[in-house]
CSV table of C-alpha atoms and ligand atoms in Angstrom, one decimal:
chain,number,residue,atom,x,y,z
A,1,UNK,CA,51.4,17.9,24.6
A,2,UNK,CA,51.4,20.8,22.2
A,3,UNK,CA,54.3,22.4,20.9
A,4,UNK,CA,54.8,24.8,18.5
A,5,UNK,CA,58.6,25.7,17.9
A,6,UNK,CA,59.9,28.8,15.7
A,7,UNK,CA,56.7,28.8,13.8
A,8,UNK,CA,56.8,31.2,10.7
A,9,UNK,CA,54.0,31.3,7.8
A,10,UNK,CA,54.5,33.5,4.5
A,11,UNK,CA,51.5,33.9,2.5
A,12,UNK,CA,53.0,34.4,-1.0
A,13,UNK,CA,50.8,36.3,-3.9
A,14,UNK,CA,50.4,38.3,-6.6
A,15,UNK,CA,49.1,41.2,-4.3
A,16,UNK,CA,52.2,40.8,-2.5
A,17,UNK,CA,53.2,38.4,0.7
A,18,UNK,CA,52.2,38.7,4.2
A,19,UNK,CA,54.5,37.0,7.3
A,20,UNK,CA,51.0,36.0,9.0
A,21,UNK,CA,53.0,34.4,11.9
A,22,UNK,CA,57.0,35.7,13.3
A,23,UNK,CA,59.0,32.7,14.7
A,24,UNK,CA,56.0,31.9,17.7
A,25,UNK,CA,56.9,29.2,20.0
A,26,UNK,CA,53.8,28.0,22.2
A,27,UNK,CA,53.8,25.4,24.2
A,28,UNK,CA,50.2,23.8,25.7
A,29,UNK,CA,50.0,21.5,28.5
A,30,UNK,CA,48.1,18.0,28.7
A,31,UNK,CA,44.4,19.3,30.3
A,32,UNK,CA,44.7,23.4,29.7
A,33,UNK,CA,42.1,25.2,27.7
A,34,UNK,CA,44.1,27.8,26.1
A,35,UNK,CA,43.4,30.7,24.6
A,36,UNK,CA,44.5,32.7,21.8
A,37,UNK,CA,43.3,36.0,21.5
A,38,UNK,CA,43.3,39.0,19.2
A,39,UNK,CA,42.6,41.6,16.6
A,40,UNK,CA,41.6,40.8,13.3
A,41,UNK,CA,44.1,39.8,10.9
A,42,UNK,CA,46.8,39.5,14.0
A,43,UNK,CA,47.1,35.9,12.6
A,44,UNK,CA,45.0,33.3,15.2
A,45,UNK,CA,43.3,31.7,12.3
A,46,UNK,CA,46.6,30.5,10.8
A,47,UNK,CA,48.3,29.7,14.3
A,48,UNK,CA,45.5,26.8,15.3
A,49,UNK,CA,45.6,26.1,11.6
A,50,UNK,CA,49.2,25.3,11.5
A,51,UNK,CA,48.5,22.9,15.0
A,52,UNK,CA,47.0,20.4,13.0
A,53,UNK,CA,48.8,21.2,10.1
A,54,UNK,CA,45.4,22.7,7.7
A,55,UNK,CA,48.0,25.0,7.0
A,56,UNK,CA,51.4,24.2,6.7
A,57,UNK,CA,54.1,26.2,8.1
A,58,UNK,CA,57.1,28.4,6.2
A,59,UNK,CA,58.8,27.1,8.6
A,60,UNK,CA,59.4,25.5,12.5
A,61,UNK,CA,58.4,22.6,14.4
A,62,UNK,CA,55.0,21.5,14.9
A,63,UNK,CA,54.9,18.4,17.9
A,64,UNK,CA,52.3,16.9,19.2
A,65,UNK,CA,53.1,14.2,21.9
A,66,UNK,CA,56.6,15.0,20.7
A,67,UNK,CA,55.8,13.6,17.4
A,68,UNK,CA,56.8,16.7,14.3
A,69,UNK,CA,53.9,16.6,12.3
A,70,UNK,CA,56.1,18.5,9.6
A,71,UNK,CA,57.7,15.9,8.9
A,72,UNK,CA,55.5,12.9,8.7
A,73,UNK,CA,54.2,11.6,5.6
A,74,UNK,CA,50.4,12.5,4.3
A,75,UNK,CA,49.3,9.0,5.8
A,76,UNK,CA,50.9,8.9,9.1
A,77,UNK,CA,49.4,13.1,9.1
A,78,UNK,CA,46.2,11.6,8.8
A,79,UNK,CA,46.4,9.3,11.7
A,80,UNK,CA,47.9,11.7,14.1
A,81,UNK,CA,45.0,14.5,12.7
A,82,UNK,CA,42.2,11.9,14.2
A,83,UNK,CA,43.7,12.8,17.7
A,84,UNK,CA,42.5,16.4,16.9
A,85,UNK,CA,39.1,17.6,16.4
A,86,UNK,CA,37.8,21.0,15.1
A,87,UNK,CA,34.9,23.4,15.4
A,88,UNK,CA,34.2,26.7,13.5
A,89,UNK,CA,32.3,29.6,13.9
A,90,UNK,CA,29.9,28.8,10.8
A,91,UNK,CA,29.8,25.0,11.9
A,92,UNK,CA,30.5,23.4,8.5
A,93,UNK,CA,28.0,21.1,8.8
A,94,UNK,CA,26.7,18.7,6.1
A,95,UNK,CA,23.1,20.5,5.3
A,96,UNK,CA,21.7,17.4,3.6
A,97,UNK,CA,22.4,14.9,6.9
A,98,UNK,CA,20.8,14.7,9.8
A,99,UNK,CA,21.9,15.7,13.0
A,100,UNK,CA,22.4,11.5,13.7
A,101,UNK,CA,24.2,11.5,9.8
A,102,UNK,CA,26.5,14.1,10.1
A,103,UNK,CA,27.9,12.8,14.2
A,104,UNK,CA,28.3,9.8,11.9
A,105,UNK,CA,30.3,10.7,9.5
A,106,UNK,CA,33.9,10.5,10.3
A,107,UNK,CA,33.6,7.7,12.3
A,108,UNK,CA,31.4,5.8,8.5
A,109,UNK,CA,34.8,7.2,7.3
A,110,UNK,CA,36.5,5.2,10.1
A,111,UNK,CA,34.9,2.1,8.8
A,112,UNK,CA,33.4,1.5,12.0
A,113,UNK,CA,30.5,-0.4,12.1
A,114,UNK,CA,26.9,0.2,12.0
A,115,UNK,CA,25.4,-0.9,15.2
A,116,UNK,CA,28.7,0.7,16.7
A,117,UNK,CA,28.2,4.1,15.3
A,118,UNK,CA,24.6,4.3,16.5
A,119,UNK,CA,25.8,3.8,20.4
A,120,UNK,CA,28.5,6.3,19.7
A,121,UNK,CA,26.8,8.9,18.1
A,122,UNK,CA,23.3,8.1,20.6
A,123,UNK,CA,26.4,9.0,23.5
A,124,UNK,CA,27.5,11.9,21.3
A,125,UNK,CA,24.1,13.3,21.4
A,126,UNK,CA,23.9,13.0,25.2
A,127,UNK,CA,26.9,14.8,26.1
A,128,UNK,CA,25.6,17.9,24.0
A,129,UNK,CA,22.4,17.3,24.9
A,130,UNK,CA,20.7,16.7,21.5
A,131,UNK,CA,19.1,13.3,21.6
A,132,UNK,CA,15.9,14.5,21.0
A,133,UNK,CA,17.0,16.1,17.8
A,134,UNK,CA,19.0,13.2,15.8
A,135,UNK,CA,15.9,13.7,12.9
A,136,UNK,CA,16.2,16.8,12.5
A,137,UNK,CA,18.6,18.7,9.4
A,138,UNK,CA,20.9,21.7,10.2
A,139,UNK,CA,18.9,24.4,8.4
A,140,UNK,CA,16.2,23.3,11.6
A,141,UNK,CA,18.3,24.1,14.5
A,142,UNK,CA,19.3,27.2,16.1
A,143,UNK,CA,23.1,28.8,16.1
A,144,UNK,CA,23.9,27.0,19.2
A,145,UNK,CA,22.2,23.6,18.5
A,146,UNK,CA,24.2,23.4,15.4
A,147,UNK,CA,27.3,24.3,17.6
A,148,UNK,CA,26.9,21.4,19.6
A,149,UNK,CA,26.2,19.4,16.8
A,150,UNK,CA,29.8,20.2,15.6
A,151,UNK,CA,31.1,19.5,18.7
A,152,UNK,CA,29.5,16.4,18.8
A,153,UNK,CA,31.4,15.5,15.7
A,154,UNK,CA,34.3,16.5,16.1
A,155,UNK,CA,34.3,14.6,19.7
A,156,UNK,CA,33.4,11.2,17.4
A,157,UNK,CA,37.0,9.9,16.9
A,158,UNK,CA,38.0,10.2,20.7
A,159,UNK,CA,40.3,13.0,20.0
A,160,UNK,CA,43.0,14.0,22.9
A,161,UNK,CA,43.0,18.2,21.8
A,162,UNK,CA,40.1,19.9,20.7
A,163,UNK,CA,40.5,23.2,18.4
A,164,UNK,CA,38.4,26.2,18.4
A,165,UNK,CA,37.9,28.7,15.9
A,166,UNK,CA,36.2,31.3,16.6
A,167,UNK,CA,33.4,29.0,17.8
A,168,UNK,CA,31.3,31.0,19.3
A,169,UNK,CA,31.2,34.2,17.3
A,170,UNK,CA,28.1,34.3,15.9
A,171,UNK,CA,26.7,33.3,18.8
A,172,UNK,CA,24.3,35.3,21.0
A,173,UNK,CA,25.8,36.2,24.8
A,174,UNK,CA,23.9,33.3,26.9
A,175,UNK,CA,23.8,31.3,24.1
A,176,UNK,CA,28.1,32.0,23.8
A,177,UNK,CA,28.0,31.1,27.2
A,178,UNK,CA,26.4,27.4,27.5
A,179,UNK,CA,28.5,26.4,24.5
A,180,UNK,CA,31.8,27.6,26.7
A,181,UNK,CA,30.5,25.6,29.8
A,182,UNK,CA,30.0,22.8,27.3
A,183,UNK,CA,33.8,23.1,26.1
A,184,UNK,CA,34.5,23.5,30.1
A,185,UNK,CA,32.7,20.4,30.5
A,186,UNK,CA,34.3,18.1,27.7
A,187,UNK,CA,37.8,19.4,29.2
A,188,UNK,CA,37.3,18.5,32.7
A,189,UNK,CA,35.2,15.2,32.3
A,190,UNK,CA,36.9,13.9,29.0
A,191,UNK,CA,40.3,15.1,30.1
A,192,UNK,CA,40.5,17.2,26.3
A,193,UNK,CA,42.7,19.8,25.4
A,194,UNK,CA,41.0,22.7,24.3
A,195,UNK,CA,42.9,25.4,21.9
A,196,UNK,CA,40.5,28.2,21.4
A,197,UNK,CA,41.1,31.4,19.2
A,198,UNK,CA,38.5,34.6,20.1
A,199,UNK,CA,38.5,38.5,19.3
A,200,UNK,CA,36.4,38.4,22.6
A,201,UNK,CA,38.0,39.2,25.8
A,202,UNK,CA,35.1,37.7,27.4
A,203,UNK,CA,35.6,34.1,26.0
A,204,UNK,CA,39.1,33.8,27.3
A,205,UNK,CA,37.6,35.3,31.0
A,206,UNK,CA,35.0,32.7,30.8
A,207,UNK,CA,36.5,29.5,30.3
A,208,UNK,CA,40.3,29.9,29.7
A,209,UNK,CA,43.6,28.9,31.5
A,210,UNK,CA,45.9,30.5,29.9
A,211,UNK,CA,46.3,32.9,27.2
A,212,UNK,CA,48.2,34.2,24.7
A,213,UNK,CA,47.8,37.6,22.7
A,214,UNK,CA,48.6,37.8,19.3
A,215,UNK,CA,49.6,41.2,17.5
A,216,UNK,CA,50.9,41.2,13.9
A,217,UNK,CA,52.2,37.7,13.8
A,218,UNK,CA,53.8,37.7,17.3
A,219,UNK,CA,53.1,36.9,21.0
A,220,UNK,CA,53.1,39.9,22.9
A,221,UNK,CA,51.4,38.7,26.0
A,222,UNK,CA,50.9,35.6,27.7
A,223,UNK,CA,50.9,33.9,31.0
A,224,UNK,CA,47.2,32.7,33.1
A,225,UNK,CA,44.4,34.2,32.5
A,226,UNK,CA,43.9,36.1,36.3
A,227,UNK,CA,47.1,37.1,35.6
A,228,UNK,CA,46.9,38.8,32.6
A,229,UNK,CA,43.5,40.3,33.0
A,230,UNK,CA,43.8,41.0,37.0
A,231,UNK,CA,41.8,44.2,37.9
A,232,UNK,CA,43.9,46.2,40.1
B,301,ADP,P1,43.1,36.3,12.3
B,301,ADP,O1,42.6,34.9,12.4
B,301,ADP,O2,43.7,36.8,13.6
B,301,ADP,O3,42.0,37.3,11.8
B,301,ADP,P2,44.5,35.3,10.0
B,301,ADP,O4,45.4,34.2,10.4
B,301,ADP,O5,43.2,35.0,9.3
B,301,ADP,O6,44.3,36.3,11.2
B,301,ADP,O7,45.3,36.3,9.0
B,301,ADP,C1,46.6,36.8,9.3
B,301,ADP,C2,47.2,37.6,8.1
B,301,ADP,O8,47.4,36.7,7.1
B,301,ADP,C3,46.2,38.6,7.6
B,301,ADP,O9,47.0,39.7,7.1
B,301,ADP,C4,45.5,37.9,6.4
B,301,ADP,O10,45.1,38.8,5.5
B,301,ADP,C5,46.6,37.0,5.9
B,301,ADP,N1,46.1,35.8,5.3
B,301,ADP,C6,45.4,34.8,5.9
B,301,ADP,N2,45.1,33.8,5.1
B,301,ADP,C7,45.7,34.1,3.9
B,301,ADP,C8,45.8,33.5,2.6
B,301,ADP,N3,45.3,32.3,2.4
B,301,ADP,N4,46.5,34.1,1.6
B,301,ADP,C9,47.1,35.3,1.9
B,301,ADP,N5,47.1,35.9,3.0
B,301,ADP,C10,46.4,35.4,4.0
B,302,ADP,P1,36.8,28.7,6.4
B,302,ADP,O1,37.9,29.2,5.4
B,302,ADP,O2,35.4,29.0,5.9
B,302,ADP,O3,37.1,29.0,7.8
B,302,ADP,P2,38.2,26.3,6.5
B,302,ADP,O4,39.1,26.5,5.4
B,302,ADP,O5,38.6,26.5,7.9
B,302,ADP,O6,36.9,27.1,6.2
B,302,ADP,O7,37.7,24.8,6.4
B,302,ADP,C1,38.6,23.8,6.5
B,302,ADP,C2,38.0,22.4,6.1
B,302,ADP,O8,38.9,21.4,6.4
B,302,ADP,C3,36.7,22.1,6.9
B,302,ADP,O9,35.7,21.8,6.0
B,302,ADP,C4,37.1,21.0,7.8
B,302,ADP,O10,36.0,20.2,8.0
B,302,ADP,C5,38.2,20.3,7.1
B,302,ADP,N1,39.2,19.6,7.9
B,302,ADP,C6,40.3,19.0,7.5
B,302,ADP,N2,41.0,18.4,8.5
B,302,ADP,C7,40.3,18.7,9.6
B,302,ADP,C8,40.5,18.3,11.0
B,302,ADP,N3,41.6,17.7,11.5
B,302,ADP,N4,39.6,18.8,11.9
B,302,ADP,C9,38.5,19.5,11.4
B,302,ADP,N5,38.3,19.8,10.2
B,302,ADP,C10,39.2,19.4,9.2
């Protein structure tokens, strides 16, 4: 469903350039929940930023469904980026909407209809468990809440691959946790694809398939999870 082909990214300044990713080739299967783990600076950020093209690539093939999303033009981008949604680790959520307004927004962006949006966002809300707080604004909810709120958003559009960055870094342990079962959840009931990028060892134990490990641009590890971390 996913695959990245010969994927290089030079980051070209005045203080001088940095190959943030070497020629990686990844390929992620229909249903996995994948993980991409490592240091700081080893480059994750710009690898799940180059799957739906936030940043472009020096270089290589970027398919999804076998489409190259290189080579498409800004429009037909945009079409293909609704199949993909995206969470962060400080949320990005609009402070001046509601929790209701801001599930709304891409799909009022859609053009979709009123009375439509309020039985998509009211199922949105469900499946995070947040009906009880559609009133409230960001600044009123806790780390999690406003995780799941971003979720919730970024499920709106029906997307086939979900994208995590970093998602639950600034998260407490249990609180890490439930938003990982929720992500578990999504994958197995919605039948999502779930590309997640962690410093945290722990993250890709929890919830992940398989998992790649990224050092200075480059793959050096990667295979299924009980593999790679089996305790001998
Ligand atoms: P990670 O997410 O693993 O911390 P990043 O993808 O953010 O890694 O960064 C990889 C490398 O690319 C780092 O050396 C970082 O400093 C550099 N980098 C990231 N974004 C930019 C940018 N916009 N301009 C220049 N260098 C960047
Ligand atoms: P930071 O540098 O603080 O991590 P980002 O540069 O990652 O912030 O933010 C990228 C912005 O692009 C976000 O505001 C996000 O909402 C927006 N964006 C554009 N396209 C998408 C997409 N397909 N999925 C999710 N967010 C997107």
């Amino acid at each position: 469903m996913i695959e990245l082909k010969n994927i290089s990214k030079l980051y070209e300044s005045k203080e001088g350039n940095v190959l943030a990713l070497k020629n990686i080739s990844l390929t992620v299967d229909k249903g996995d929940i994948y993980g991409i783990m490592g240091l700081s600076g080893a480059g994750k950020s710009t690898l799940i930023r180059c799957i739906n093209l936030l940043e472009k690539p020096t270089s290589g093939e970027v398919r999804i469904d076998g489409i190259d999303l290189t080579k498409l033009s800004p429009n037909n981008l945009r079409k293909c980026r609704r199949d993909m949604g995206m969470i962060f680790q400080n949320y990005h959520l609009l402070t001046s909407r509601t929790v209701e307004k801001n599930v709304a927004y891409p799909l009022e962006l859609d053009g979709m209809k009123k009375d439509e949006i309020k039985i998509r966002v009211h199922q949105l809300l469900e499946l995070v468990g947040l009906q009880d707080k559609k009133n409230h604004y960001p600044s009123q909810l806790s780390g999690g809440q406003r995780q799941r709120v971003a979720i919730a958003r970024a499920l709106a559009t029906n997307p086939k691959i979900l994208l995590s960055d970093e998602a639950t870094s600034a998260l407490d342990p249990i609180t890490s946790r439930s938003i990982l079962n929720l992500l578990r959840e999504i994958n197995e009931k919605l039948d999502i694809t779930v590309v997640l990028i962690t410093h945290q060892m722990e993250v890709i134990q929890q919830i992940c398939k398989k998992v790649a490990v990224l050092k200075d641009g480059e793959i050096v590890e990667r295979g299924c999870v009980n593999q790679i971390f089996k305790t001998p």
